[in-house]
PDB file of C-alpha atoms in Angstrom:
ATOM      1  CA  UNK I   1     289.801  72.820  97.736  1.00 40.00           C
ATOM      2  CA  UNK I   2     288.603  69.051  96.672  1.00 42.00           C
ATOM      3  CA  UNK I   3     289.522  66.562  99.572  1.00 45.00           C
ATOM      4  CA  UNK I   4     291.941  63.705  97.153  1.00 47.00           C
ATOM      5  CA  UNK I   5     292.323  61.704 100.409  1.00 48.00           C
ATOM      6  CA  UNK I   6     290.726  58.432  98.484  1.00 47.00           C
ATOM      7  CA  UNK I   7     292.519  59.053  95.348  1.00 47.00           C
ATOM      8  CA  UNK I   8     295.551  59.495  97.662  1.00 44.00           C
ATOM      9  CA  UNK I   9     294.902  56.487  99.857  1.00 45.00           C
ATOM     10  CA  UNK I  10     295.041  54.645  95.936  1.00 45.00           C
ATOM     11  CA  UNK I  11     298.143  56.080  95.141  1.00 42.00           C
ATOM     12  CA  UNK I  12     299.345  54.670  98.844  1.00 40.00           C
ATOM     13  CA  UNK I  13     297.651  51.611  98.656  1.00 40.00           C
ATOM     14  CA  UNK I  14     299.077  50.513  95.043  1.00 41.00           C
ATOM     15  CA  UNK I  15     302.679  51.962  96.340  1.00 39.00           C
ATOM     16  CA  UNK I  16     302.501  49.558  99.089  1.00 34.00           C
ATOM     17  CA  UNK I  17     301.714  46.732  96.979  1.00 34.00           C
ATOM     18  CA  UNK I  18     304.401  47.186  94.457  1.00 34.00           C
ATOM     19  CA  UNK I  19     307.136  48.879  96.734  1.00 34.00           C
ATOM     20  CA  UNK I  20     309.696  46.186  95.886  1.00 32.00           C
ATOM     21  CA  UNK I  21     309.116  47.689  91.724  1.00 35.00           C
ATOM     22  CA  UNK I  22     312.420  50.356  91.202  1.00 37.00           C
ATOM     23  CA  UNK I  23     311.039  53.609  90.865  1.00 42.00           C
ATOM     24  CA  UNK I  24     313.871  54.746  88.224  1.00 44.00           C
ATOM     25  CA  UNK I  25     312.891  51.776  85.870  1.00 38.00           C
ATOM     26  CA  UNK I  26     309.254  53.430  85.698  1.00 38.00           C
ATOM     27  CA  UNK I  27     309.966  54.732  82.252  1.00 46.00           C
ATOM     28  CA  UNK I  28     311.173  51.361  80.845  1.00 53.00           C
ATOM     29  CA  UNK I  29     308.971  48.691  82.511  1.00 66.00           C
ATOM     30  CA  UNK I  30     305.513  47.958  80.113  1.00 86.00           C
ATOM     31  CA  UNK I  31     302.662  50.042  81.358  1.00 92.00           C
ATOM     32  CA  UNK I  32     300.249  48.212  83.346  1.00 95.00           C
ATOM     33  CA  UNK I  33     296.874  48.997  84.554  1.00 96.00           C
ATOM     34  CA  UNK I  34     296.323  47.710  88.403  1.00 95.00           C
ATOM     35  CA  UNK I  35     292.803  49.151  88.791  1.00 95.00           C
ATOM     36  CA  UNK I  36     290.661  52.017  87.717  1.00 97.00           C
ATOM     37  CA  UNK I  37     287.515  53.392  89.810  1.00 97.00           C
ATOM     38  CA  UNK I  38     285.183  55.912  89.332  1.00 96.00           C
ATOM     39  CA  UNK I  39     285.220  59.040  92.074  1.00 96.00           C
ATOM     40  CA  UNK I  40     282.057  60.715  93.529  1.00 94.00           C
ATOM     41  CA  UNK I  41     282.105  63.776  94.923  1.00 90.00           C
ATOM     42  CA  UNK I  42     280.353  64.273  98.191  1.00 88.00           C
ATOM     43  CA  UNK I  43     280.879  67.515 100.997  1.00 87.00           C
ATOM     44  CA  UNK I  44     283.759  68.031  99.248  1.00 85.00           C
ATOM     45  CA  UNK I  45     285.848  64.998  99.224  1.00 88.00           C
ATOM     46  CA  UNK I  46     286.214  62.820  95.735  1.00 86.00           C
ATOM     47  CA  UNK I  47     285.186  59.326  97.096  1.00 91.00           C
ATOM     48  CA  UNK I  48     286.210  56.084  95.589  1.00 93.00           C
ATOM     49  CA  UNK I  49     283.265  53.859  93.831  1.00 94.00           C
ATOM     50  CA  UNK I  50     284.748  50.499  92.816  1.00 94.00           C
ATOM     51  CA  UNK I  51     283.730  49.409  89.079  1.00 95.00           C
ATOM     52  CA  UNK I  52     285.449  46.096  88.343  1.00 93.00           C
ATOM     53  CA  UNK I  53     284.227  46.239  84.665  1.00 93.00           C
ATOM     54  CA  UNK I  54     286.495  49.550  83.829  1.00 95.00           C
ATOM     55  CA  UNK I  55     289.292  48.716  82.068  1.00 96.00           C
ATOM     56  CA  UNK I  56     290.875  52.054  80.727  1.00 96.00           C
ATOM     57  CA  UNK I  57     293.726  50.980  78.769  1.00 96.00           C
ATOM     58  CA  UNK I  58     291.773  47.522  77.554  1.00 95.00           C
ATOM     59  CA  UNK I  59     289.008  50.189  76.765  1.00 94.00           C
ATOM     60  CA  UNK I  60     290.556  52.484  74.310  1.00 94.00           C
ATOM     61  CA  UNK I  61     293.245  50.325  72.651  1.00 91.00           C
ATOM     62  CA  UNK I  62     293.939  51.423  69.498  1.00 86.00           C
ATOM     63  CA  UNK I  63     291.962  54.131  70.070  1.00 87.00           C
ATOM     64  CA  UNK I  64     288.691  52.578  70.388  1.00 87.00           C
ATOM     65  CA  UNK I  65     285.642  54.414  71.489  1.00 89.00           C
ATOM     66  CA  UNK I  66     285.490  54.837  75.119  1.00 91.00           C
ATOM     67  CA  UNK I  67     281.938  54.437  76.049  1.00 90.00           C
ATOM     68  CA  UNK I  68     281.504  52.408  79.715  1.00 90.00           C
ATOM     69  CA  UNK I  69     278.283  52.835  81.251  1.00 88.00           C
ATOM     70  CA  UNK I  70     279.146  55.772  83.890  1.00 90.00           C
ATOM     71  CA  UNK I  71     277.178  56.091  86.635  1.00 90.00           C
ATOM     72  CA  UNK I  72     275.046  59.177  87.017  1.00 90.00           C
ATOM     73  CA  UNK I  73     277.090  62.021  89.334  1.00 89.00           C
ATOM     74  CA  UNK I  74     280.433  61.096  88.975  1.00 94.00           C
ATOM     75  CA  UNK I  75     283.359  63.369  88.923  1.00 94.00           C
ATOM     76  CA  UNK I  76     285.752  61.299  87.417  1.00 96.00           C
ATOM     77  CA  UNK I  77     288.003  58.206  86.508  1.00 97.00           C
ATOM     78  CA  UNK I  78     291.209  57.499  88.953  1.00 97.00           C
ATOM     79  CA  UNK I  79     293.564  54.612  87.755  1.00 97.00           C
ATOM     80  CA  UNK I  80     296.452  52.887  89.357  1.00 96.00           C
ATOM     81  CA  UNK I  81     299.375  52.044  87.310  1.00 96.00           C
ATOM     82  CA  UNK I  82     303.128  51.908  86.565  1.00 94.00           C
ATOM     83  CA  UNK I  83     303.664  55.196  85.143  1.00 94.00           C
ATOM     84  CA  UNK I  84     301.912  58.724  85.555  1.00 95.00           C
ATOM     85  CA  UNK I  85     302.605  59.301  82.453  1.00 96.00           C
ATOM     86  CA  UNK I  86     299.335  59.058  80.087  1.00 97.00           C
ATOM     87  CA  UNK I  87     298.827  56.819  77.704  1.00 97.00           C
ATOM     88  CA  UNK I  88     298.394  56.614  74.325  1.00 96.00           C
ATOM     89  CA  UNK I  89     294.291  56.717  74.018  1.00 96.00           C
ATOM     90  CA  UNK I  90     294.071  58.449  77.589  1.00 97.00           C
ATOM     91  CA  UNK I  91     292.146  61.564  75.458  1.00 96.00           C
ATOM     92  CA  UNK I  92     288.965  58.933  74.965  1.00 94.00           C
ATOM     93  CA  UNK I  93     288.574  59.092  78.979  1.00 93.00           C
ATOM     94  CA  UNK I  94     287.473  62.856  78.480  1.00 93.00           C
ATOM     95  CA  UNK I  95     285.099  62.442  76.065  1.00 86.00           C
ATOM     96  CA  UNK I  96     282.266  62.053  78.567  1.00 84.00           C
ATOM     97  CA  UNK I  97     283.487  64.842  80.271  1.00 88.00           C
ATOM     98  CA  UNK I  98     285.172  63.018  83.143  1.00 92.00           C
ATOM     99  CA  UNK I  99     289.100  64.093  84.316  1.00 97.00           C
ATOM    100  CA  UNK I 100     290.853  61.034  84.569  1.00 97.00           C
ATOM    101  CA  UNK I 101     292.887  60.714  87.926  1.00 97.00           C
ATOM    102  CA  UNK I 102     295.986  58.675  87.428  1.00 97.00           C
ATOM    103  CA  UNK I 103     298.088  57.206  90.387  1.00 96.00           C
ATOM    104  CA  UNK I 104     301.719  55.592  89.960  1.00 95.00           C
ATOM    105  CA  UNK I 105     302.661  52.188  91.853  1.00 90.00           C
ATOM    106  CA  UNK I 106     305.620  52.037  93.369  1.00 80.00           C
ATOM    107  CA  UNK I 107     307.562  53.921  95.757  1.00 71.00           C
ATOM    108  CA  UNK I 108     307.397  57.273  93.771  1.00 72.00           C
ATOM    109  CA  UNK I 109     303.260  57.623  94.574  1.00 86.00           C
ATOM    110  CA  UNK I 110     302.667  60.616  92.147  1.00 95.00           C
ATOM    111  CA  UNK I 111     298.877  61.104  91.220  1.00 96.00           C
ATOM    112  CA  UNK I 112     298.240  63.423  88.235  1.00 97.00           C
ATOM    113  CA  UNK I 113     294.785  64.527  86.358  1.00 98.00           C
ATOM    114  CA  UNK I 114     294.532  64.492  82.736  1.00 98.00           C
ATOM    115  CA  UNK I 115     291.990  67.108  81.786  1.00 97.00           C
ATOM    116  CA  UNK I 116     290.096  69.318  78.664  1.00 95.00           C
ATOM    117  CA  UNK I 117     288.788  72.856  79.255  1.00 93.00           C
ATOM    118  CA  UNK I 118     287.459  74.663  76.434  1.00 92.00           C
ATOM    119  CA  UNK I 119     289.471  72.287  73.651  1.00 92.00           C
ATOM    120  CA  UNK I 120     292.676  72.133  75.381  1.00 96.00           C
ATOM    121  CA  UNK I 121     294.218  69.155  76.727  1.00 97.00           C
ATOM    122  CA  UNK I 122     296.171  69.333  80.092  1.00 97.00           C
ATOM    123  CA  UNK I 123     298.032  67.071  82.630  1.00 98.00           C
ATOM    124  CA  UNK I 124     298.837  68.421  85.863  1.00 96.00           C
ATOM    125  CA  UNK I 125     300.722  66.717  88.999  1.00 96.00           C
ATOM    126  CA  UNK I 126     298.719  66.762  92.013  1.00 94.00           C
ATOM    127  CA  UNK I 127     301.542  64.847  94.336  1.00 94.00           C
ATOM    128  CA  UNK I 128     304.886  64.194  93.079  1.00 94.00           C
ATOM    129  CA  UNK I 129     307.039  65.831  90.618  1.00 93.00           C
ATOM    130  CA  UNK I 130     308.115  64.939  86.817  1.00 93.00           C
ATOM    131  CA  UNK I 131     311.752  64.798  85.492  1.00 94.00           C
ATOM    132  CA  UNK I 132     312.579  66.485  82.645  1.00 96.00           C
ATOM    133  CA  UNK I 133     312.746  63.608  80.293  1.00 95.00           C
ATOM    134  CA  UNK I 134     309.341  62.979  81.763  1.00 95.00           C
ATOM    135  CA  UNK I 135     307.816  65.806  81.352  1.00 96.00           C
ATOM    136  CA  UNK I 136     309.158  66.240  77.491  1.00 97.00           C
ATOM    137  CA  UNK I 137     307.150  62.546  77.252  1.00 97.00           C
ATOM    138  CA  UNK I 138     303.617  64.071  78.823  1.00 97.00           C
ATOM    139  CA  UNK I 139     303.952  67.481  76.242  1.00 97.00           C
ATOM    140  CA  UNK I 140     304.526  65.085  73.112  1.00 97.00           C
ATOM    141  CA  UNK I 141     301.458  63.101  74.203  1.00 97.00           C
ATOM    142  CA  UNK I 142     299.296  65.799  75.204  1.00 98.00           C
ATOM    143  CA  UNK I 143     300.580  67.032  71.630  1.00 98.00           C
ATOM    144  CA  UNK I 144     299.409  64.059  70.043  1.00 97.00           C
ATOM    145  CA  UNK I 145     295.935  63.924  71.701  1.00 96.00           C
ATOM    146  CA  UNK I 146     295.314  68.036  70.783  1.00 97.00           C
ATOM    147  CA  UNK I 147     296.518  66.894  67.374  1.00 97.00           C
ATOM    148  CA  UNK I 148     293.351  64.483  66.720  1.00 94.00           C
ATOM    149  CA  UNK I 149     291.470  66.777  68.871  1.00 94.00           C
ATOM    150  CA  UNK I 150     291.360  69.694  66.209  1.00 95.00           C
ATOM    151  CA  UNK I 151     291.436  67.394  63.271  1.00 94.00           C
ATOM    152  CA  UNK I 152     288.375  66.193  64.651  1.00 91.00           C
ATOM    153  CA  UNK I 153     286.897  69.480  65.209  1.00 91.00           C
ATOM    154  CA  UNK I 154     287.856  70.595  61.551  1.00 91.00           C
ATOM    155  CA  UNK I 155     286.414  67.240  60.190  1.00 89.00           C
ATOM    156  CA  UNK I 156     282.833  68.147  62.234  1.00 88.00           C
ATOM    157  CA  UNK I 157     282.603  71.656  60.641  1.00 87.00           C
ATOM    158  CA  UNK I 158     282.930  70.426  56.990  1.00 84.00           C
TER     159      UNK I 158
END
């Protein structure tokens, strides 16, 4: 299995540097964006590549087109911020066919991956686990993105 020990040593890094944030007002604070990165694979381990210039939620506001200039051979997008939970325009990540990796601040530390395989929209834990109120939050937005998703699909075949 992939080595997450960079995406990991995000998730530990950001948790150090906002440990004094209360992990039960996650769902209530404003969701902020601390960094994002691209990840390489290489042997087997996804490997951090710093790009200052990625903003993710700047990027797709509103649902803008999410178009940054990825580097060739990446394996995905990892961002550090308040909540695990995805936002709103998270779906334009995947539409270079990139999983985007997203680690919560704070003393909770969960990393999940948002991902698409074969027109369905997932989000999966990968440290951590969700409360139920949580969880009912990620299945309405995953909802919301398969929603546009197939619209868009059905729009294309007219």
């Amino acid at each position: 299995m992939t080595s997450l020990r960079s995406l990991l040593s995000l998730a530990a890094f950001a948790g150090v540097t906002l440990a004094a944030t209360p992990a039960a007002a996650t769902p209530q604070r404003e969701l902020r964006e601390i960094r994002c990165d691209y990840l390489e694979q290489e042997r087997g381990q996804l490997l951090t590549i710093e790009a200052t210039d990625l903003h993710v939620l700047d990027q797709t506001a509103d649902g803008q087109r999410f178009a940054p200039a990825v580097p060739q051979g990446m394996a995905g997008i990892s961002c550090g911020r308040t909540s695990v939970i995805p936002a709103a325009w998270d779906d334009q990540v995947l539409a270079p066919g990139l999983p985007l990796f997203i680690a919560e601040t704070g003393t909770r530390g969960r990393v999940g991956v948002l991902e698409i395989d074969n027109g369905r929209y997932r989000f999966r834990l990968i440290r951590g686990e969700m409360q139920p109120d949580e969880q009912a939050q990620v299945d309405e937005r995953i909802q919301s993105y398969q929603t546009r998703f197939d619209a868009a699909q059905r729009q294309r075949r007219q």
